[in-house]
Every structure is written in C-alpha cells, then in structure tokens.
PDB file of C-alpha atoms in Angstrom:
ATOM      1  CA  MET A   1      10.756  -1.239 -17.103  1.00 64.00           C
ATOM      2  CA  MET A   2       9.813  -4.347 -14.893  1.00 91.00           C
ATOM      3  CA  ILE A   3      12.354  -3.474 -12.534  1.00 93.00           C
ATOM      4  CA  GLU A   4      11.086  -0.081 -12.229  1.00 94.00           C
ATOM      5  CA  THR A   5       7.757  -1.708 -11.601  1.00 95.00           C
ATOM      6  CA  ALA A   6       9.308  -3.655  -8.813  1.00 96.00           C
ATOM      7  CA  ILE A   7      10.970  -0.610  -7.471  1.00 97.00           C
ATOM      8  CA  ILE A   8       7.672   1.068  -7.054  1.00 96.00           C
ATOM      9  CA  GLU A   9       5.851  -1.675  -5.625  1.00 97.00           C
ATOM     10  CA  THR A  10       8.696  -1.961  -3.076  1.00 97.00           C
ATOM     11  CA  LEU A  11       8.345   1.623  -2.285  1.00 97.00           C
ATOM     12  CA  LYS A  12       4.779   1.300  -1.794  1.00 96.00           C
ATOM     13  CA  THR A  13       5.370  -0.894   1.374  1.00 96.00           C
ATOM     14  CA  ILE A  14       7.419   1.767   3.041  1.00 95.00           C
ATOM     15  CA  TYR A  15       5.309   4.128   5.184  1.00 91.00           C
ATOM     16  CA  ASP A  16       5.869   7.881   6.280  1.00 83.00           C
ATOM     17  CA  PRO A  17       5.612   7.470  10.262  1.00 80.00           C
ATOM     18  CA  GLU A  18       3.571  10.596  10.700  1.00 78.00           C
ATOM     19  CA  MET A  19       0.938   9.900   8.095  1.00 79.00           C
ATOM     20  CA  PRO A  20      -0.778   6.381   7.329  1.00 82.00           C
ATOM     21  CA  VAL A  21       0.343   6.611   3.839  1.00 90.00           C
ATOM     22  CA  ASN A  22       3.241   4.970   1.825  1.00 94.00           C
ATOM     23  CA  ILE A  23       6.104   7.159   0.518  1.00 95.00           C
ATOM     24  CA  TYR A  24       5.340   6.825  -2.977  1.00 96.00           C
ATOM     25  CA  ASP A  25       1.870   7.782  -3.037  1.00 95.00           C
ATOM     26  CA  LEU A  26       2.763  10.656  -0.589  1.00 93.00           C
ATOM     27  CA  GLY A  27       4.751  11.981  -3.605  1.00 95.00           C
ATOM     28  CA  LEU A  28       8.064  11.611  -1.830  1.00 95.00           C
ATOM     29  CA  ILE A  29       9.746   9.939  -4.686  1.00 97.00           C
ATOM     30  CA  TYR A  30      10.635  12.424  -7.349  1.00 97.00           C
ATOM     31  CA  GLU A  31      12.748  10.376  -9.818  1.00 97.00           C
ATOM     32  CA  ILE A  32      13.730   6.606 -10.362  1.00 97.00           C
ATOM     33  CA  ASN A  33      16.532   5.659 -12.715  1.00 96.00           C
ATOM     34  CA  VAL A  34      17.574   2.312 -13.159  1.00 96.00           C
ATOM     35  CA  GLU A  35      21.384   1.627 -15.225  1.00 95.00           C
ATOM     36  CA  ASP A  36      23.544  -1.496 -15.182  1.00 94.00           C
ATOM     37  CA  ARG A  37      22.043  -2.793 -12.200  1.00 95.00           C
ATOM     38  CA  LYS A  38      22.081   0.463  -9.829  1.00 97.00           C
ATOM     39  CA  ALA A  39      18.891   2.057  -9.107  1.00 97.00           C
ATOM     40  CA  THR A  40      19.303   6.099  -8.355  1.00 98.00           C
ATOM     41  CA  ILE A  41      16.464   7.368  -6.487  1.00 98.00           C
ATOM     42  CA  LEU A  42      15.778  11.234  -5.977  1.00 98.00           C
ATOM     43  CA  MET A  43      13.384  11.794  -2.940  1.00 96.00           C
ATOM     44  CA  THR A  44      12.319  14.485  -0.609  1.00 94.00           C
ATOM     45  CA  LEU A  45      10.845  14.390   2.957  1.00 90.00           C
ATOM     46  CA  THR A  46       7.690  16.020   4.094  1.00 86.00           C
ATOM     47  CA  ALA A  47       9.706  18.526   6.088  1.00 81.00           C
ATOM     48  CA  PRO A  48      13.516  19.374   6.401  1.00 79.00           C
ATOM     49  CA  ASN A  49      13.394  18.550   9.988  1.00 79.00           C
ATOM     50  CA  CYS A  50      11.568  15.301   9.507  1.00 76.00           C
ATOM     51  CA  PRO A  51      12.141  13.089  12.534  1.00 72.00           C
ATOM     52  CA  VAL A  52      12.964  10.116   9.946  1.00 75.00           C
ATOM     53  CA  ALA A  53      15.509  12.483   7.738  1.00 75.00           C
ATOM     54  CA  GLU A  54      18.354   9.605   8.523  1.00 82.00           C
ATOM     55  CA  SER A  55      16.101   6.430   8.694  1.00 87.00           C
ATOM     56  CA  LEU A  56      14.157   6.815   5.878  1.00 91.00           C
ATOM     57  CA  PRO A  57      16.680   7.196   2.922  1.00 93.00           C
ATOM     58  CA  GLU A  58      18.343   4.011   4.728  1.00 95.00           C
ATOM     59  CA  GLU A  59      14.977   1.920   4.616  1.00 95.00           C
ATOM     60  CA  VAL A  60      14.601   2.870   1.134  1.00 96.00           C
ATOM     61  CA  MET A  61      18.094   1.823  -0.006  1.00 96.00           C
ATOM     62  CA  GLU A  62      17.901  -1.443   2.109  1.00 96.00           C
ATOM     63  CA  ARG A  63      14.535  -2.478   0.555  1.00 97.00           C
ATOM     64  CA  VAL A  64      15.133  -1.502  -2.852  1.00 97.00           C
ATOM     65  CA  ARG A  65      18.436  -3.540  -2.842  1.00 96.00           C
ATOM     66  CA  THR A  66      16.719  -6.434  -2.152  1.00 96.00           C
ATOM     67  CA  ILE A  67      15.259  -6.563  -5.708  1.00 96.00           C
ATOM     68  CA  ASP A  68      16.091  -9.087  -8.005  1.00 93.00           C
ATOM     69  CA  GLY A  69      18.197  -7.244 -10.601  1.00 93.00           C
ATOM     70  CA  ILE A  70      19.524  -4.555  -8.298  1.00 96.00           C
ATOM     71  CA  ASP A  71      23.045  -4.827  -7.305  1.00 95.00           C
ATOM     72  CA  ASP A  72      23.543  -1.176  -5.873  1.00 96.00           C
ATOM     73  CA  VAL A  73      21.220   1.600  -4.761  1.00 97.00           C
ATOM     74  CA  GLU A  74      21.982   5.439  -4.348  1.00 97.00           C
ATOM     75  CA  VAL A  75      19.050   7.597  -2.813  1.00 97.00           C
ATOM     76  CA  ASN A  76      19.500  11.397  -3.037  1.00 96.00           C
ATOM     77  CA  ILE A  77      17.610  13.618  -1.070  1.00 94.00           C
ATOM     78  CA  THR A  78      16.360  17.291  -2.423  1.00 94.00           C
ATOM     79  CA  PHE A  79      13.798  19.873  -0.945  1.00 93.00           C
ATOM     80  CA  ASP A  80      13.393  21.517  -4.277  1.00 93.00           C
ATOM     81  CA  PRO A  81      10.896  21.336  -5.261  1.00 93.00           C
ATOM     82  CA  ALA A  82       9.587  21.434  -1.612  1.00 90.00           C
ATOM     83  CA  TRP A  83       6.944  18.867  -0.722  1.00 90.00           C
ATOM     84  CA  THR A  84       3.269  19.947  -0.333  1.00 89.00           C
ATOM     85  CA  GLN A  85      -0.064  18.123  -0.188  1.00 88.00           C
ATOM     86  CA  ASP A  86      -0.347  18.810  -3.839  1.00 89.00           C
ATOM     87  CA  MET A  87       2.004  16.004  -4.582  1.00 92.00           C
ATOM     88  CA  LEU A  88      -0.344  13.281  -2.949  1.00 90.00           C
ATOM     89  CA  SER A  89      -1.768  10.826  -5.156  1.00 91.00           C
ATOM     90  CA  GLU A  90      -5.485  10.177  -5.434  1.00 89.00           C
ATOM     91  CA  GLU A  91      -5.153   7.138  -3.484  1.00 86.00           C
ATOM     92  CA  ALA A  92      -3.332   9.138  -0.723  1.00 87.00           C
ATOM     93  CA  ARG A  93      -5.828  11.780  -0.810  1.00 87.00           C
ATOM     94  CA  LEU A  94      -8.665   9.630  -0.429  1.00 84.00           C
ATOM     95  CA  GLU A  95      -6.750   7.681   2.473  1.00 81.00           C
ATOM     96  CA  LEU A  96      -6.332  11.147   4.269  1.00 80.00           C
ATOM     97  CA  GLY A  97      -9.891  11.978   3.464  1.00 80.00           C
ATOM     98  CA  LEU A  98      -8.743  14.941   1.510  1.00 78.00           C
TER      99      LEU A  98
END
C-alpha cells in the first residue's frame, strides 16, 4: 500500500497543460495496480485529441519508474468511460472555481 501511496503522490506532481490541476485530482487515473515491482496504470485523457496524448503517458511512466520499489511501469489509455468534469476531486473543483 505504501508504494501505491507513493505512486499517487508522484501522479499529483504531473499537471494537465490545459488545466492548472494535477492528473490525479482531474480524475484521469482510473486504476493503479502493483505486482512484483511492476506498476500498471489505467488512465484516460480529457479528450481523444488531447495535445499531450503521446507525451503525458510517457511522463507518467518516467516519473513512476523513479519510485523506489518500482522496476517497470505500464500505462494503458482508455476512453471508456469518457472523462467528464464529474470525475474531478473536490480539491480540483475548488482550484477551478467550480
């Protein structure tokens, strides 16, 4: 559980370039699994044609790979369910003034 907490804290340092909110509080992270020192992350983007569709998953992989106890990272993108503002955390809603 400590590694998953470290992954979440790391994900909270990655920001969507279109909104001043980190990707975890935006609700872009659907699932985090850790098994045998491998993290598998299921995430989405705010839109299928998001300008960071290629670079954001790469950044997630690079940052999570630096966590002690993680040797490998796999990031999978899904659009099911599609991201909506309902997925924002309360912190993100406050930051965005919603």
